CSV table of C-alpha atoms and ligand atoms in Angstrom, one decimal:
chain,number,residue,atom,x,y,z
A,8,MET,CA,-13.3,-3.3,-4.8
A,9,ALA,CA,-11.1,-0.4,-3.9
A,10,LEU,CA,-10.7,2.3,-1.3
A,11,ILE,CA,-11.3,5.6,-3.0
A,12,VAL,CA,-11.0,9.1,-1.6
A,13,GLN,CA,-13.1,11.5,-3.7
A,14,LYS,CA,-13.0,15.3,-3.5
A,15,TYR,CA,-15.8,17.5,-4.9
A,16,GLY,CA,-15.0,21.2,-5.3
A,17,GLY,CA,-17.1,24.3,-4.8
A,18,THR,CA,-19.0,24.3,-8.1
A,19,SER,CA,-19.7,20.5,-7.8
A,20,VAL,CA,-21.5,21.3,-4.5
A,21,GLY,CA,-22.7,24.8,-5.5
A,22,SER,CA,-26.4,24.1,-5.0
A,23,ILE,CA,-28.8,21.6,-3.4
A,24,GLU,CA,-29.4,20.0,-6.8
A,25,ARG,CA,-25.7,19.6,-7.2
A,26,ILE,CA,-25.2,18.2,-3.8
A,27,GLU,CA,-28.0,15.7,-4.6
A,28,ALA,CA,-26.1,14.8,-7.8
A,29,VAL,CA,-22.9,14.2,-5.9
A,30,ALA,CA,-24.8,12.0,-3.5
A,31,GLU,CA,-26.0,10.0,-6.5
A,32,LYS,CA,-22.5,9.6,-7.9
A,33,VAL,CA,-21.2,8.5,-4.5
A,34,GLN,CA,-24.0,6.0,-4.3
A,35,GLN,CA,-23.1,4.6,-7.7
A,36,TYR,CA,-19.5,4.1,-6.7
A,37,ARG,CA,-20.6,2.4,-3.5
A,38,ASP,CA,-23.0,0.1,-5.3
A,39,ARG,CA,-20.0,-1.1,-7.3
A,40,GLY,CA,-18.5,-2.3,-4.1
A,41,HIS,CA,-16.0,0.5,-3.4
A,42,ARG,CA,-15.3,2.0,0.0
A,43,LEU,CA,-15.5,5.7,0.0
A,44,VAL,CA,-14.2,8.8,1.8
A,45,VAL,CA,-15.6,12.0,0.4
A,46,VAL,CA,-14.0,15.4,0.9
A,47,VAL,CA,-15.9,18.5,0.0
A,48,SER,CA,-15.3,22.2,-0.4
A,49,ALA,CA,-17.6,24.9,0.6
A,50,MET,CA,-20.4,25.7,-1.8
A,51,SER,CA,-19.1,27.9,-4.6
A,52,GLY,CA,-18.7,31.5,-3.6
A,53,GLU,CA,-19.2,30.8,0.1
A,54,THR,CA,-15.5,31.2,1.2
A,55,ASP,CA,-15.4,34.5,-0.6
A,56,ARG,CA,-18.6,35.6,1.0
A,57,LEU,CA,-17.3,34.8,4.4
A,58,LEU,CA,-14.0,36.6,3.7
A,59,GLY,CA,-16.1,39.6,2.7
A,60,LEU,CA,-17.9,39.6,6.0
A,61,ALA,CA,-14.6,39.5,7.9
A,62,ARG,CA,-13.3,42.4,5.8
A,63,GLN,CA,-16.3,44.5,6.7
A,64,ILE,CA,-15.1,44.2,10.3
A,65,SER,CA,-11.4,44.7,9.7
A,66,GLU,CA,-9.0,45.0,6.8
A,67,ARG,CA,-6.8,42.4,8.6
A,68,PRO,CA,-9.0,40.1,10.6
A,69,VAL,CA,-7.3,38.2,13.4
A,70,PRO,CA,-6.0,35.0,11.6
A,71,ARG,CA,-7.2,32.6,14.3
A,72,GLU,CA,-10.8,34.0,14.0
A,73,LEU,CA,-10.7,34.0,10.3
A,74,ASP,CA,-10.0,30.3,10.4
A,75,VAL,CA,-13.0,29.8,12.7
A,76,LEU,CA,-15.1,31.7,10.3
A,77,LEU,CA,-13.9,30.2,7.0
A,78,SER,CA,-14.1,26.6,8.2
A,79,THR,CA,-17.8,26.9,8.6
A,80,GLY,CA,-18.3,26.9,4.8
A,81,GLU,CA,-17.1,23.3,4.5
A,82,GLN,CA,-19.1,22.3,7.6
A,83,VAL,CA,-22.3,23.2,5.9
A,84,THR,CA,-21.5,21.0,2.8
A,85,ILE,CA,-20.5,17.9,4.8
A,86,ALA,CA,-23.8,18.0,6.7
A,87,LEU,CA,-25.9,18.5,3.6
A,88,LEU,CA,-24.1,15.8,1.6
A,89,SER,CA,-24.4,13.3,4.4
A,90,MET,CA,-28.2,14.1,4.7
A,91,ALA,CA,-28.5,13.5,0.9
A,92,LEU,CA,-26.7,10.2,1.2
A,93,GLU,CA,-28.8,9.0,4.2
A,94,LYS,CA,-31.9,9.9,2.3
A,95,ARG,CA,-30.8,7.5,-0.4
A,96,GLY,CA,-30.3,4.7,2.1
A,97,VAL,CA,-26.5,5.1,2.1
A,98,PRO,CA,-25.1,5.2,5.7
A,99,ALA,CA,-22.9,8.2,6.0
A,100,ARG,CA,-21.2,10.3,8.6
A,101,SER,CA,-19.8,13.8,8.4
A,102,TYR,CA,-16.7,15.0,10.2
A,103,THR,CA,-14.9,18.3,10.5
A,104,GLY,CA,-11.1,18.4,10.2
A,105,SER,CA,-10.6,18.4,13.9
A,106,GLN,CA,-13.0,15.5,14.5
A,107,VAL,CA,-10.9,13.3,12.3
A,108,HIS,CA,-7.7,14.7,13.7
A,109,ILE,CA,-6.2,16.4,10.7
A,110,LEU,CA,-3.4,17.7,12.8
A,111,THR,CA,-1.6,20.8,11.4
A,112,ASP,CA,1.0,23.3,12.5
A,113,ASN,CA,-0.3,26.5,14.0
A,114,VAL,CA,0.2,28.8,11.0
A,115,HIS,CA,-3.4,30.2,10.7
A,116,ASN,CA,-4.7,30.7,7.1
A,117,LYS,CA,-2.0,28.6,5.5
A,118,ALA,CA,-1.4,25.7,7.9
A,119,ARG,CA,0.4,22.5,6.8
A,120,ILE,CA,-0.8,19.1,7.6
A,121,ARG,CA,1.4,17.2,10.0
A,122,GLU,CA,-0.4,14.0,10.7
A,123,ILE,CA,-3.8,12.3,10.3
A,124,ASP,CA,-5.1,9.8,12.8
A,125,ALA,CA,-7.3,7.8,10.5
A,126,ARG,CA,-8.6,5.4,13.1
A,127,LYS,CA,-12.1,6.8,13.2
A,128,VAL,CA,-12.4,6.9,9.4
A,129,ARG,CA,-11.3,3.3,9.2
A,130,ALA,CA,-13.8,2.2,11.8
A,131,ASP,CA,-16.6,3.9,9.9
A,132,LEU,CA,-15.5,2.3,6.6
A,133,GLU,CA,-15.4,-1.1,8.3
A,134,ALA,CA,-19.0,-0.5,9.5
A,135,GLY,CA,-20.0,0.1,5.8
A,136,ARG,CA,-20.4,3.9,6.1
A,137,VAL,CA,-19.4,6.6,3.6
A,138,VAL,CA,-17.2,9.0,5.5
A,139,VAL,CA,-17.7,12.7,4.5
A,140,VAL,CA,-14.8,15.0,5.6
A,141,ALA,CA,-14.6,18.8,5.5
A,142,GLY,CA,-11.8,19.9,3.2
A,143,PHE,CA,-9.5,22.8,3.8
A,144,GLN,CA,-9.4,22.6,7.6
A,145,GLY,CA,-7.5,21.0,10.4
A,146,VAL,CA,-6.6,21.5,14.0
A,147,ASP,CA,-3.4,22.5,15.7
A,148,GLU,CA,-1.9,20.8,18.8
A,149,GLU,CA,-3.8,23.2,21.1
A,150,GLY,CA,-7.1,22.5,19.5
A,151,ASN,CA,-7.4,25.7,17.5
A,152,ILE,CA,-9.1,25.4,14.1
A,153,THR,CA,-6.7,26.0,11.2
A,154,THR,CA,-7.2,26.3,7.4
A,155,LEU,CA,-4.8,25.2,4.7
A,156,GLY,CA,-4.9,28.1,2.2
A,157,ARG,CA,-7.2,28.7,-0.7
A,158,GLY,CA,-8.0,25.6,-2.7
A,159,GLY,CA,-6.8,23.6,0.3
A,160,SER,CA,-9.5,20.9,0.0
A,161,ASP,CA,-7.4,19.2,-2.7
A,162,THR,CA,-4.6,18.8,-0.2
A,163,THR,CA,-7.0,17.4,2.4
A,164,ALA,CA,-8.1,14.7,0.0
A,165,VAL,CA,-4.6,13.7,-1.0
A,166,ALA,CA,-3.4,13.7,2.6
A,167,LEU,CA,-6.4,11.5,3.6
A,168,ALA,CA,-5.7,9.2,0.7
A,169,ALA,CA,-2.0,8.9,1.8
A,170,ALA,CA,-3.0,8.3,5.4
A,171,LEU,CA,-5.5,5.6,4.5
A,172,GLY,CA,-3.3,4.0,1.8
A,173,ALA,CA,-6.2,4.5,-0.6
A,174,ASP,CA,-6.0,3.0,-4.1
A,175,GLU,CA,-6.8,6.3,-5.8
A,176,CYS,CA,-7.6,9.9,-4.9
A,177,GLN,CA,-10.2,11.4,-7.3
A,178,ILE,CA,-10.6,15.1,-7.7
A,179,PHE,CA,-14.0,15.9,-9.2
A,180,THR,CA,-14.1,19.4,-10.7
A,181,ASP,CA,-15.7,21.4,-13.5
A,182,VAL,CA,-13.2,20.2,-16.2
A,183,ASP,CA,-12.9,16.7,-17.3
A,184,GLY,CA,-9.2,16.4,-17.0
A,185,VAL,CA,-5.8,17.9,-17.7
A,186,TYR,CA,-5.4,19.2,-21.2
A,187,THR,CA,-2.4,19.6,-23.5
A,188,THR,CA,-3.0,23.3,-23.2
A,189,ASP,CA,-5.9,25.7,-22.4
A,190,PRO,CA,-8.7,24.8,-24.8
A,191,ARG,CA,-9.8,28.5,-24.8
A,192,VAL,CA,-6.5,29.3,-26.6
A,193,VAL,CA,-6.3,26.1,-28.7
A,194,PRO,CA,-9.6,24.5,-29.5
A,195,GLU,CA,-7.8,21.3,-30.6
A,196,ALA,CA,-6.3,20.9,-27.2
A,197,ARG,CA,-6.7,17.3,-26.1
A,198,ARG,CA,-7.4,15.7,-22.7
A,199,LEU,CA,-4.4,13.7,-21.5
A,200,ASP,CA,-5.1,10.2,-20.3
A,201,ARG,CA,-2.1,10.4,-18.0
A,202,ILE,CA,0.6,12.8,-16.9
A,203,THR,CA,3.4,12.5,-14.4
A,204,PHE,CA,3.5,14.3,-11.1
A,205,GLU,CA,6.6,16.2,-12.3
A,206,GLU,CA,4.9,17.4,-15.5
A,207,MET,CA,1.7,18.3,-13.6
A,208,LEU,CA,3.7,20.4,-11.2
A,209,GLU,CA,5.2,22.3,-14.1
A,210,MET,CA,1.8,22.7,-15.7
A,211,ALA,CA,0.2,23.8,-12.5
A,212,SER,CA,2.8,26.3,-11.5
A,213,LEU,CA,2.8,27.7,-15.0
A,214,GLY,CA,-0.9,28.5,-14.8
A,215,SER,CA,-2.9,25.4,-15.7
A,216,LYS,CA,-4.9,25.9,-12.6
A,217,VAL,CA,-6.7,22.6,-12.2
A,218,LEU,CA,-5.2,21.4,-8.9
A,219,GLN,CA,-3.7,23.1,-5.9
A,220,ILE,CA,0.1,22.7,-6.4
A,221,ARG,CA,0.6,21.6,-2.9
A,222,ALA,CA,-1.8,18.7,-3.4
A,223,VAL,CA,0.2,17.5,-6.4
A,224,GLU,CA,3.5,17.7,-4.4
A,225,PHE,CA,1.9,15.8,-1.6
A,226,ALA,CA,0.6,13.1,-4.0
A,227,GLY,CA,4.0,12.8,-5.6
A,228,LYS,CA,5.8,12.5,-2.3
A,229,TYR,CA,3.5,9.8,-1.0
A,230,ASN,CA,2.9,8.2,-4.3
A,231,VAL,CA,-0.9,8.6,-4.2
A,232,PRO,CA,-2.4,8.0,-7.7
A,233,LEU,CA,-4.4,11.2,-8.4
A,234,ARG,CA,-7.2,11.4,-10.9
A,235,VAL,CA,-8.8,14.7,-12.1
A,236,LEU,CA,-12.3,14.2,-13.5
A,237,SER,CA,-15.5,16.0,-14.2
A,238,SER,CA,-18.4,15.9,-11.8
A,239,PHE,CA,-20.8,16.8,-14.6
A,240,GLU,CA,-19.8,14.3,-17.3
A,241,GLU,CA,-18.9,10.7,-17.4
A,242,GLY,CA,-15.3,9.9,-18.4
A,243,GLU,CA,-11.9,8.6,-17.2
A,244,GLY,CA,-10.4,12.0,-16.6
A,245,THR,CA,-6.6,12.3,-16.3
A,246,LEU,CA,-4.5,10.1,-14.1
A,247,ILE,CA,-1.5,11.8,-12.5
A,248,THR,CA,1.0,9.2,-11.6
A,249,TYR,CA,4.7,8.2,-11.6
A,250,GLU,CA,6.7,7.9,-14.7
A,251,GLU,CA,6.8,4.3,-15.7
A,252,GLU,CA,10.1,3.0,-17.1
A,253,GLU,CA,8.6,0.7,-19.6
A,254,MET,CA,6.2,3.2,-21.0
A,255,GLU,CA,7.1,5.1,-24.1
A,256,ASN,CA,6.6,8.7,-22.9
A,257,PRO,CA,5.3,11.3,-25.2
A,258,LEU,CA,7.9,13.9,-26.1
A,259,ILE,CA,5.8,16.8,-25.0
A,260,SER,CA,2.8,16.5,-22.7
A,261,GLY,CA,1.6,20.0,-22.7
A,262,ILE,CA,2.1,23.7,-23.2
A,263,ALA,CA,1.7,25.9,-20.2
A,264,PHE,CA,1.7,29.7,-20.3
A,265,ASN,CA,1.7,32.5,-17.9
A,266,ARG,CA,0.3,36.0,-18.5
A,267,ASP,CA,1.4,37.4,-15.1
A,268,GLU,CA,5.0,38.1,-16.0
A,269,ALA,CA,7.0,41.2,-16.3
A,270,GLN,CA,10.6,41.7,-17.5
A,271,ILE,CA,13.2,44.0,-16.0
A,272,THR,CA,16.6,44.7,-17.5
A,273,VAL,CA,19.6,46.4,-15.8
A,274,LEU,CA,22.3,47.5,-18.2
A,275,GLY,CA,25.9,48.2,-17.7
A,276,VAL,CA,26.4,46.8,-14.2
A,277,PRO,CA,30.2,46.8,-13.3
A,278,ASP,CA,31.1,43.1,-13.5
A,279,GLN,CA,32.5,42.0,-10.2
A,280,PRO,CA,32.0,39.0,-7.9
A,281,GLY,CA,28.9,39.4,-5.7
A,282,ILE,CA,27.1,41.8,-8.1
A,283,ALA,CA,24.2,39.5,-8.7
A,284,ALA,CA,23.6,39.2,-5.0
A,285,LYS,CA,23.8,43.0,-4.5
A,286,LEU,CA,21.4,43.6,-7.3
A,287,LEU,CA,18.8,40.9,-6.7
A,288,GLY,CA,19.2,40.6,-2.9
A,289,PRO,CA,17.1,43.8,-2.2
A,290,VAL,CA,14.4,42.4,-4.6
A,291,ALA,CA,14.3,39.1,-2.7
A,292,ASP,CA,14.3,41.0,0.6
A,293,ALA,CA,11.1,42.7,-0.5
A,294,ASN,CA,9.5,39.2,-0.8
A,295,ILE,CA,9.4,39.5,-4.6
A,296,GLU,CA,9.9,36.3,-6.4
A,297,ILE,CA,12.3,36.3,-9.3
A,298,ASP,CA,11.6,33.8,-12.0
A,299,MET,CA,13.9,33.6,-15.1
A,300,ILE,CA,17.3,35.3,-14.9
A,301,VAL,CA,19.7,35.9,-17.8
A,302,GLN,CA,23.1,37.6,-17.3
A,303,ASN,CA,25.3,38.7,-20.2
A,304,VAL,CA,28.8,40.1,-20.2
A,305,ALA,CA,29.3,43.1,-22.5
A,306,PRO,CA,32.0,42.8,-25.2
A,307,ASP,CA,34.3,45.1,-23.1
A,308,GLY,CA,34.3,42.5,-20.4
A,309,LYS,CA,33.9,45.2,-17.7
A,310,THR,CA,30.2,45.4,-17.4
A,311,THR,CA,27.3,43.0,-17.4
A,312,ASP,CA,23.6,43.1,-18.2
A,313,PHE,CA,20.9,41.4,-16.2
A,314,THR,CA,17.4,40.5,-17.4
A,315,PHE,CA,14.9,38.8,-15.2
A,316,THR,CA,11.2,38.3,-14.8
A,317,VAL,CA,8.9,38.9,-11.8
A,318,ASN,CA,5.2,38.6,-11.3
A,319,ARG,CA,3.4,41.5,-13.0
A,320,THR,CA,1.9,42.7,-9.7
A,321,ASP,CA,5.4,43.3,-8.5
A,322,TYR,CA,6.6,45.1,-11.6
A,323,GLU,CA,6.4,48.7,-10.4
A,324,LYS,CA,7.8,47.9,-7.0
A,325,THR,CA,10.8,46.0,-8.5
A,326,LEU,CA,11.6,48.9,-10.8
A,327,GLU,CA,11.6,51.2,-7.9
A,328,ILE,CA,13.9,49.1,-5.8
A,329,LEU,CA,16.3,48.5,-8.7
A,330,GLN,CA,16.5,52.2,-9.6
A,331,ASP,CA,18.0,52.9,-6.2
A,332,VAL,CA,20.2,49.8,-6.2
A,333,ALA,CA,21.4,50.4,-9.8
A,334,ARG,CA,22.4,54.0,-8.9
A,335,ALA,CA,24.4,52.8,-5.9
A,336,LEU,CA,26.2,50.2,-8.0
A,337,GLY,CA,26.9,52.5,-10.9
A,338,ALA,CA,24.8,50.7,-13.5
A,339,SER,CA,23.9,52.6,-16.6
A,340,GLU,CA,20.2,51.9,-17.1
A,341,VAL,CA,17.1,50.2,-15.7
A,342,SER,CA,14.2,49.4,-18.0
A,343,GLY,CA,11.3,47.0,-18.1
A,344,ASP,CA,8.3,45.7,-19.9
A,345,ASN,CA,5.2,44.4,-18.3
A,346,ARG,CA,3.5,43.2,-21.6
A,347,ILE,CA,5.3,39.9,-21.9
A,348,VAL,CA,4.3,36.3,-21.4
A,349,LYS,CA,6.0,33.1,-20.7
A,350,ILE,CA,5.2,30.0,-22.8
A,351,SER,CA,6.6,26.6,-21.7
A,352,LEU,CA,6.8,23.2,-23.3
A,353,VAL,CA,6.6,20.5,-20.7
A,354,GLY,CA,7.4,16.8,-21.1
A,355,VAL,CA,9.4,14.1,-19.4
A,356,GLY,CA,10.2,12.7,-22.9
A,357,MET,CA,12.5,15.6,-23.3
A,358,ARG,CA,15.1,14.0,-21.1
A,359,SER,CA,16.0,11.4,-23.7
A,360,HIS,CA,15.4,13.4,-26.9
A,361,ALA,CA,17.6,16.1,-28.5
A,362,GLY,CA,16.3,18.7,-30.9
A,363,ILE,CA,13.2,19.8,-29.1
A,364,ALA,CA,14.4,23.3,-28.5
A,365,ALA,CA,15.3,23.7,-32.1
A,366,THR,CA,11.8,22.6,-33.3
A,367,MET,CA,10.3,25.0,-30.8
A,368,PHE,CA,12.4,28.0,-31.9
A,369,ARG,CA,11.8,27.2,-35.6
A,370,ALA,CA,8.0,27.0,-35.0
A,371,LEU,CA,8.0,30.4,-33.4
A,372,ALA,CA,10.3,31.9,-36.0
A,373,GLU,CA,8.0,30.8,-38.8
A,374,GLU,CA,5.3,32.9,-37.2
A,375,GLY,CA,7.7,35.9,-36.9
A,376,ILE,CA,7.6,35.7,-33.1
A,377,ASN,CA,10.7,37.2,-31.5
A,378,ILE,CA,12.0,35.3,-28.4
A,379,ARG,CA,13.2,37.6,-25.7
A,380,MET,CA,14.4,35.1,-23.1
A,381,ILE,CA,14.9,31.4,-22.9
A,382,SER,CA,15.3,29.1,-19.9
A,383,THR,CA,15.4,25.3,-19.8
A,384,SER,CA,15.2,22.5,-17.2
A,385,GLU,CA,15.3,18.7,-17.7
A,386,ILE,CA,11.6,18.5,-18.6
A,387,LYS,CA,10.7,22.1,-19.6
A,388,ILE,CA,11.7,24.8,-22.1
A,389,SER,CA,10.3,28.3,-21.5
A,390,VAL,CA,10.5,31.3,-23.7
A,391,VAL,CA,9.4,34.9,-23.0
A,392,VAL,CA,7.7,36.7,-25.9
A,393,ASP,CA,5.6,39.8,-26.4
A,394,GLU,CA,2.1,39.5,-24.9
A,395,LYS,CA,0.5,40.0,-28.3
A,396,TYR,CA,2.0,36.7,-29.5
A,397,LEU,CA,0.7,34.5,-26.7
A,398,GLU,CA,-2.2,32.9,-28.7
A,399,LEU,CA,-0.3,32.6,-31.9
A,400,GLY,CA,2.8,31.1,-30.2
A,401,VAL,CA,0.8,28.5,-28.2
A,402,ARG,CA,-1.1,27.5,-31.3
A,403,ALA,CA,2.0,27.2,-33.4
A,404,LEU,CA,3.7,25.0,-30.8
A,405,HIS,CA,0.7,22.9,-30.3
A,406,GLU,CA,0.7,22.2,-34.0
A,407,ALA,CA,4.4,21.8,-34.4
A,408,PHE,CA,4.5,19.0,-31.8
A,409,HIS,CA,1.2,17.4,-33.0
A,410,LEU,CA,-0.4,17.7,-29.6
A,411,ASP,CA,-3.8,17.4,-31.1
A,412,GLN,CA,-3.0,13.8,-31.9
A,413,SER,CA,-2.8,11.1,-29.3
A,414,GLY,CA,0.7,9.7,-28.8
A,415,ASP,CA,-0.5,6.1,-28.6
B,21,LIG,N1,-13.3,26.6,0.2
B,21,LIG,C1,-11.9,26.8,0.1
B,21,LIG,C2,-11.6,27.8,-1.0
B,21,LIG,O1,-12.5,28.3,-1.6
B,21,LIG,C3,-11.1,25.6,-0.1
B,21,LIG,C4,-11.3,24.8,-1.4
B,21,LIG,O2,-12.3,25.1,-2.1
B,21,LIG,O3,-10.6,24.0,-1.7
B,21,LIG,O4,-10.5,28.2,-1.2
B,22,LIG,MG1,-10.8,24.3,-5.5
């Protein structure tokens, strides 16, 4: 018998039939003797609909009122799910974020959870009730309703699981787990039984959008075992957990990729101390996030070339900024390319194995794919290649590292 926090996303509660199906699932878990807290999102499309209403009034609605509006989506779902549970003879109680004291800071529209007073939830669990909590919302010290940013229900679930010391936090969604890569690109992609928090963070931030990144960070910090699983099919899903010493870790867990990249190159910058700061400072000041950076000194030793990547949506703006900066610094040329992608191999097994980069580069070379940039970390190797090579590159790597075959 375990204490489980379950979270059901928008598509899982997208209609009355689906809400009834979730109620059935919750009932089954309860029949097996588990104690359950269920966090739900708004019905699919509802948050966007509400946002649309607000935008009809103003391009920039007052953040406080936007939170009051958006939080209603989840309030609808908790009530409907609790009704569906009660109808099945399962005692249930719904609560908004403020009712269960999900205390946040006062940053409207992207608040962070500070504290949860879980006494009420515990009392209900003791009394044999299923506790249904609205995801994505909290309350600040002054009693104002806050929301946690898009996809924030994942974070609500993890935070509640941490506060309650739950045995597991289960995120039910429309996929049945975390895959070695996007199955739309590689049909042989395989569901992973488990993956570490660290790997998941790399996969998530690189575009495998299964879970809100913040929720994974939170789970890692408080060591909450997190499971991603389908609300439509049976199955074990993927367990996201700590790296275990005694386990033989697979070399590579997955291949992430990001199509939202653009590359910028500044040639012939006079090579002096402080030049990187002078060049990239104005970009950072414009709130543009810089990802990979490569600096090369020219053979004459007097000038240096910079290449870096930014999000594609920031491409034009970055070029504009740099043209001015480069002129002021006496650089010879600014150029760019927004038809590039980043492909990354991710795996904690990399720490203890050499030669992975070589295998990666060979596999790409065999397909005639030119690598434009490389960056590495302890558990990740990323390359930038031309956009047209994305599918081919990911497939070649998936095959080269035998990711279609289970490691155990
Ligand atoms: N309903 C919110 C959203 O659409 C929160 C969530 O679904 O997690 O972003
Ligand atoms: Mg979601």
